Amino acid sequence: EFVPGERIAWDGRAVGIDVYHAWLIEKTTSGCRVLTEETQHGWLARLSHRLMPARMGRMHQVWLESLRDRATVGASLAG
């Protein structure tokens, strides 16, 4: 899914896992806020959660920081 300025989302399926990930973009007076949401279902998702319980939260933080950094560079090039 892609709705400019509102939403970026994807889904995927593989053996043992079904996933859906969305980035919701909300305009603010100082720019925007991004909310990530992800669901995972299946035996592989359950196993991953048991073996690496904090991985999902860490990866979401890395993705958001990368998005922020790229947006900051893009904004400085446009100015």
Tab-separated table of N, CA, C and O in Angstrom:
chain	number	residue	atom	x	y	z
A	1	GLU	N	0.842	-1.174	0.000
A	1	GLU	CA	0.000	0.000	0.000
A	1	GLU	C	0.883	1.230	0.000
A	1	GLU	O	1.907	1.246	0.660
A	2	PHE	N	0.470	2.247	-0.736
A	2	PHE	CA	1.187	3.521	-0.714
A	2	PHE	C	0.185	4.641	-0.934
A	2	PHE	O	-0.442	4.722	-1.982
A	3	VAL	N	0.021	5.464	0.072
A	3	VAL	CA	-0.806	6.662	-0.014
A	3	VAL	C	0.120	7.805	0.377
A	3	VAL	O	0.479	7.942	1.553
A	4	PRO	N	0.576	8.621	-0.597
A	4	PRO	CA	1.562	9.660	-0.302
A	4	PRO	C	1.149	10.541	0.880
A	4	PRO	O	0.018	10.999	0.972
A	5	GLY	N	2.089	10.730	1.793
A	5	GLY	CA	1.852	11.571	2.947
A	5	GLY	C	0.957	10.973	4.015
A	5	GLY	O	0.656	11.621	5.016
A	6	GLU	N	0.515	9.712	3.823
A	6	GLU	CA	-0.387	9.084	4.789
A	6	GLU	C	0.050	7.701	5.245
A	6	GLU	O	-0.019	7.396	6.429
A	7	ARG	N	0.480	6.850	4.308
A	7	ARG	CA	0.664	5.451	4.665
A	7	ARG	C	1.578	4.742	3.673
A	7	ARG	O	1.481	4.929	2.470
A	8	ILE	N	2.434	3.892	4.246
A	8	ILE	CA	3.229	2.946	3.474
A	8	ILE	C	3.043	1.605	4.179
A	8	ILE	O	3.225	1.524	5.396
A	9	ALA	N	2.662	0.570	3.466
A	9	ALA	CA	2.432	-0.720	4.115
A	9	ALA	C	2.729	-1.854	3.143
A	9	ALA	O	2.660	-1.677	1.933
A	10	TRP	N	3.074	-2.988	3.701
A	10	TRP	CA	3.338	-4.184	2.897
A	10	TRP	C	2.961	-5.414	3.699
A	10	TRP	O	2.860	-5.377	4.913
A	11	ASP	N	2.744	-6.487	2.974
A	11	ASP	CA	2.513	-7.760	3.641
A	11	ASP	C	3.377	-8.817	2.970
A	11	ASP	O	3.889	-8.607	1.875
A	12	GLY	N	3.564	-9.907	3.657
A	12	GLY	CA	4.387	-10.973	3.105
A	12	GLY	C	4.028	-12.309	3.721
A	12	GLY	O	3.485	-12.376	4.822
A	13	ARG	N	4.343	-13.339	2.977
A	13	ARG	CA	4.103	-14.707	3.442
A	13	ARG	C	5.301	-15.557	3.065
A	13	ARG	O	5.872	-15.423	1.991
A	14	ALA	N	5.649	-16.427	3.996
A	14	ALA	CA	6.700	-17.413	3.758
A	14	ALA	C	6.333	-18.635	4.602
A	14	ALA	O	5.378	-18.592	5.379
A	15	VAL	N	7.105	-19.687	4.475
A	15	VAL	CA	6.829	-20.894	5.251
A	15	VAL	C	6.869	-20.539	6.737
A	15	VAL	O	7.861	-20.027	7.230
A	16	GLY	N	5.751	-20.723	7.422
A	16	GLY	CA	5.695	-20.521	8.859
A	16	GLY	C	5.428	-19.116	9.332
A	16	GLY	O	5.417	-18.868	10.534
A	17	ILE	N	5.201	-18.173	8.411
A	17	ILE	CA	4.995	-16.796	8.863
A	17	ILE	C	4.172	-15.989	7.859
A	17	ILE	O	4.338	-16.117	6.650
A	18	ASP	N	3.261	-15.191	8.388
A	18	ASP	CA	2.514	-14.184	7.626
A	18	ASP	C	2.729	-12.862	8.353
A	18	ASP	O	2.574	-12.797	9.577
A	19	VAL	N	3.108	-11.811	7.617
A	19	VAL	CA	3.384	-10.524	8.252
A	19	VAL	C	2.646	-9.392	7.544
A	19	VAL	O	2.321	-9.480	6.355
A	20	TYR	N	2.389	-8.348	8.304
A	20	TYR	CA	1.843	-7.100	7.763
A	20	TYR	C	2.531	-5.970	8.507
A	20	TYR	O	2.599	-5.980	9.742
A	21	HIS	N	3.075	-5.010	7.779
A	21	HIS	CA	3.800	-3.892	8.379
A	21	HIS	C	3.295	-2.600	7.758
A	21	HIS	O	3.230	-2.482	6.540
A	22	ALA	N	2.951	-1.643	8.603
A	22	ALA	CA	2.461	-0.352	8.122
A	22	ALA	C	3.225	0.786	8.788
A	22	ALA	O	3.575	0.703	9.963
A	23	TRP	N	3.484	1.819	8.022
A	23	TRP	CA	4.041	3.071	8.525
A	23	TRP	C	2.952	4.103	8.304
A	23	TRP	O	2.612	4.420	7.160
A	24	LEU	N	2.388	4.617	9.371
A	24	LEU	CA	1.332	5.616	9.292
A	24	LEU	C	1.964	6.986	9.495
A	24	LEU	O	2.680	7.210	10.476
A	25	ILE	N	1.714	7.907	8.583
A	25	ILE	CA	2.347	9.228	8.609
A	25	ILE	C	1.285	10.266	8.962
A	25	ILE	O	0.267	10.379	8.280
A	26	GLU	N	1.546	10.996	10.027
A	26	GLU	CA	0.605	12.016	10.496
A	26	GLU	C	1.280	13.379	10.416
A	26	GLU	O	2.346	13.587	11.001
A	27	LYS	N	0.677	14.314	9.694
A	27	LYS	CA	1.233	15.658	9.591
A	27	LYS	C	1.117	16.365	10.932
A	27	LYS	O	0.122	16.221	11.636
A	28	THR	N	2.156	17.116	11.280
A	28	THR	CA	2.150	17.937	12.492
A	28	THR	C	2.589	19.346	12.108
A	28	THR	O	3.036	19.571	10.980
A	29	THR	N	2.499	20.271	13.019
A	29	THR	CA	2.902	21.649	12.708
A	29	THR	C	4.399	21.754	12.462
A	29	THR	O	4.846	22.651	11.756
A	30	SER	N	5.187	20.823	13.021
A	30	SER	CA	6.640	20.885	12.836
A	30	SER	C	7.159	19.875	11.815
A	30	SER	O	8.357	19.741	11.637
A	31	GLY	N	6.286	19.160	11.146
A	31	GLY	CA	6.705	18.166	10.154
A	31	GLY	C	5.739	17.002	10.120
A	31	GLY	O	4.626	17.131	9.631
A	32	CYS	N	6.159	15.871	10.680
A	32	CYS	CA	5.263	14.720	10.730
A	32	CYS	C	5.666	13.781	11.857
A	32	CYS	O	6.761	13.858	12.392
A	33	ARG	N	4.761	12.891	12.152
A	33	ARG	CA	5.003	11.824	13.122
A	33	ARG	C	4.741	10.515	12.377
A	33	ARG	O	3.787	10.411	11.613
A	34	VAL	N	5.586	9.518	12.618
A	34	VAL	CA	5.432	8.221	11.969
A	34	VAL	C	5.165	7.166	13.035
A	34	VAL	O	5.903	7.057	14.017
A	35	LEU	N	4.112	6.414	12.837
A	35	LEU	CA	3.749	5.316	13.725
A	35	LEU	C	3.921	4.025	12.941
A	35	LEU	O	3.423	3.911	11.821
A	36	THR	N	4.659	3.069	13.503
A	36	THR	CA	4.800	1.777	12.839
A	36	THR	C	3.923	0.761	13.547
A	36	THR	O	3.727	0.813	14.756
A	37	GLU	N	3.401	-0.142	12.748
A	37	GLU	CA	2.567	-1.201	13.279
A	37	GLU	C	2.904	-2.460	12.503
A	37	GLU	O	3.008	-2.437	11.277
A	38	GLU	N	3.079	-3.562	13.219
A	38	GLU	CA	3.393	-4.821	12.539
A	38	GLU	C	2.695	-5.971	13.250
A	38	GLU	O	2.617	-6.007	14.473
A	39	THR	N	2.197	-6.886	12.445
A	39	THR	CA	1.648	-8.121	12.986
A	39	THR	C	2.375	-9.284	12.324
A	39	THR	O	2.758	-9.197	11.155
A	40	GLN	N	2.578	-10.322	13.079
A	40	GLN	CA	3.189	-11.540	12.570
A	40	GLN	C	2.397	-12.721	13.117
A	40	GLN	O	2.091	-12.751	14.310
A	41	HIS	N	2.118	-13.665	12.249
A	41	HIS	CA	1.389	-14.866	12.646
A	41	HIS	C	2.115	-16.087	12.092
A	41	HIS	O	2.731	-16.020	11.033
A	42	GLY	N	2.028	-17.190	12.812
A	42	GLY	CA	2.605	-18.448	12.343
A	42	GLY	C	3.649	-18.979	13.316
A	42	GLY	O	4.115	-18.272	14.217
A	43	TRP	N	4.013	-20.229	13.100
A	43	TRP	CA	4.943	-20.879	14.016
A	43	TRP	C	6.325	-20.231	14.008
A	43	TRP	O	6.983	-20.130	15.036
A	44	LEU	N	6.786	-19.737	12.842
A	44	LEU	CA	8.100	-19.100	12.783
A	44	LEU	C	8.093	-17.773	13.550
A	44	LEU	O	9.061	-17.433	14.228
A	45	ALA	N	6.992	-17.045	13.474
A	45	ALA	CA	6.860	-15.796	14.238
A	45	ALA	C	6.904	-16.079	15.734
A	45	ALA	O	7.573	-15.363	16.491
A	46	ARG	N	6.207	-17.111	16.175
A	46	ARG	CA	6.216	-17.465	17.599
A	46	ARG	C	7.613	-17.875	18.063
A	46	ARG	O	8.076	-17.468	19.130
A	47	LEU	N	8.300	-18.657	17.240
A	47	LEU	CA	9.655	-19.087	17.576
A	47	LEU	C	10.601	-17.890	17.663
A	47	LEU	O	11.389	-17.765	18.600
A	48	SER	N	10.519	-17.004	16.694
A	48	SER	CA	11.364	-15.805	16.682
A	48	SER	C	11.127	-14.956	17.922
A	48	SER	O	12.075	-14.457	18.539
A	49	HIS	N	9.873	-14.808	18.294
A	49	HIS	CA	9.543	-14.006	19.478
A	49	HIS	C	10.126	-14.640	20.743
A	49	HIS	O	10.615	-13.946	21.635
A	50	ARG	N	10.114	-15.958	20.813
A	50	ARG	CA	10.666	-16.645	21.998
A	50	ARG	C	12.189	-16.535	22.056
A	50	ARG	O	12.766	-16.355	23.119
A	51	LEU	N	12.847	-16.661	20.885
A	51	LEU	CA	14.308	-16.647	20.860
A	51	LEU	C	14.902	-15.244	20.901
A	51	LEU	O	16.009	-15.053	21.419
A	52	MET	N	14.191	-14.264	20.335
A	52	MET	CA	14.685	-12.884	20.269
A	52	MET	C	13.553	-11.918	20.612
A	52	MET	O	13.080	-11.174	19.746
A	53	PRO	N	13.107	-11.897	21.862
A	53	PRO	CA	11.902	-11.134	22.219
A	53	PRO	C	11.997	-9.626	21.995
A	53	PRO	O	10.987	-8.982	21.731
A	54	ALA	N	13.178	-9.038	22.055
A	54	ALA	CA	13.296	-7.583	21.911
A	54	ALA	C	13.672	-7.157	20.494
A	54	ALA	O	13.742	-5.966	20.202
A	55	ARG	N	13.891	-8.099	19.606
A	55	ARG	CA	14.379	-7.777	18.257
A	55	ARG	C	13.427	-6.861	17.491
A	55	ARG	O	13.854	-5.903	16.853
A	56	MET	N	12.139	-7.134	17.538
A	56	MET	CA	11.177	-6.342	16.764
A	56	MET	C	11.214	-4.870	17.182
A	56	MET	O	11.266	-3.973	16.338
A	57	GLY	N	11.201	-4.611	18.472
A	57	GLY	CA	11.250	-3.227	18.951
A	57	GLY	C	12.522	-2.519	18.537
A	57	GLY	O	12.490	-1.359	18.121
A	58	ARG	N	13.660	-3.224	18.627
A	58	ARG	CA	14.939	-2.624	18.213
A	58	ARG	C	14.943	-2.312	16.724
A	58	ARG	O	15.401	-1.250	16.304
A	59	MET	N	14.423	-3.230	15.915
A	59	MET	CA	14.423	-2.998	14.462
A	59	MET	C	13.501	-1.844	14.080
A	59	MET	O	13.826	-1.052	13.205
A	60	HIS	N	12.361	-1.734	14.729
A	60	HIS	CA	11.471	-0.607	14.447
A	60	HIS	C	12.178	0.709	14.773
A	60	HIS	O	12.065	1.674	14.021
A	61	GLN	N	12.920	0.749	15.877
A	61	GLN	CA	13.653	1.960	16.242
A	61	GLN	C	14.716	2.294	15.200
A	61	GLN	O	14.866	3.449	14.800
A	62	VAL	N	15.451	1.289	14.728
A	62	VAL	CA	16.466	1.499	13.693
A	62	VAL	C	15.817	2.042	12.420
A	62	VAL	O	16.312	2.991	11.805
A	63	TRP	N	14.694	1.454	12.000
A	63	TRP	CA	14.009	1.912	10.785
A	63	TRP	C	13.543	3.358	10.927
A	63	TRP	O	13.691	4.160	10.012
A	64	LEU	N	12.969	3.699	12.077
A	64	LEU	CA	12.487	5.065	12.285
A	64	LEU	C	13.638	6.070	12.315
A	64	LEU	O	13.533	7.157	11.740
A	65	GLU	N	14.737	5.721	12.960
A	65	GLU	CA	15.893	6.619	12.988
A	65	GLU	C	16.482	6.792	11.595
A	65	GLU	O	16.878	7.894	11.209
A	66	SER	N	16.523	5.731	10.811
A	66	SER	CA	17.012	5.820	9.433
A	66	SER	C	16.102	6.702	8.589
A	66	SER	O	16.576	7.536	7.806
A	67	LEU	N	14.795	6.542	8.754
A	67	LEU	CA	13.839	7.387	8.032
A	67	LEU	C	14.032	8.849	8.405
A	67	LEU	O	14.084	9.724	7.543
A	68	ARG	N	14.181	9.131	9.706
A	68	ARG	CA	14.418	10.502	10.174
A	68	ARG	C	15.682	11.069	9.549
A	68	ARG	O	15.698	12.195	9.041
A	69	ASP	N	16.770	10.293	9.561
A	69	ASP	CA	18.044	10.765	9.028
A	69	ASP	C	17.956	11.051	7.535
A	69	ASP	O	18.453	12.066	7.058
A	70	ARG	N	17.305	10.176	6.803
A	70	ARG	CA	17.165	10.389	5.354
A	70	ARG	C	16.279	11.592	5.047
A	70	ARG	O	16.543	12.351	4.132
A	71	ALA	N	15.223	11.755	5.821
A	71	ALA	CA	14.335	12.908	5.622
A	71	ALA	C	15.050	14.205	5.936
A	71	ALA	O	14.883	15.213	5.245
A	72	THR	N	15.900	14.209	6.966
A	72	THR	CA	16.659	15.411	7.328
A	72	THR	C	17.632	15.790	6.235
A	72	THR	O	17.735	16.953	5.863
A	73	VAL	N	18.320	14.802	5.675
A	73	VAL	CA	19.250	15.074	4.574
A	73	VAL	C	18.488	15.589	3.362
A	73	VAL	O	18.880	16.563	2.734
A	74	GLY	N	17.369	14.962	3.038
A	74	GLY	CA	16.552	15.398	1.902
A	74	GLY	C	16.042	16.809	2.081
A	74	GLY	O	16.035	17.611	1.152
A	75	ALA	N	15.622	17.152	3.296
A	75	ALA	CA	15.122	18.502	3.562
A	75	ALA	C	16.227	19.539	3.415
A	75	ALA	O	16.008	20.622	2.896
A	76	SER	N	17.452	19.199	3.821
A	76	SER	CA	18.544	20.158	3.712
A	76	SER	C	18.967	20.340	2.248
A	76	SER	O	19.372	21.420	1.852
A	77	LEU	N	18.829	19.307	1.429
A	77	LEU	CA	19.152	19.427	0.000
A	77	LEU	C	18.116	20.263	-0.736
A	77	LEU	O	18.420	20.949	-1.688
A	78	ALA	N	16.855	20.169	-0.297
A	78	ALA	CA	15.776	20.910	-0.956
A	78	ALA	C	15.809	22.381	-0.601
A	78	ALA	O	15.264	23.207	-1.326
A	79	GLY	N	16.403	22.741	0.527
A	79	GLY	CA	16.389	24.122	1.013
A	79	GLY	C	17.399	24.951	0.364
A	79	GLY	O	17.408	26.062	0.053
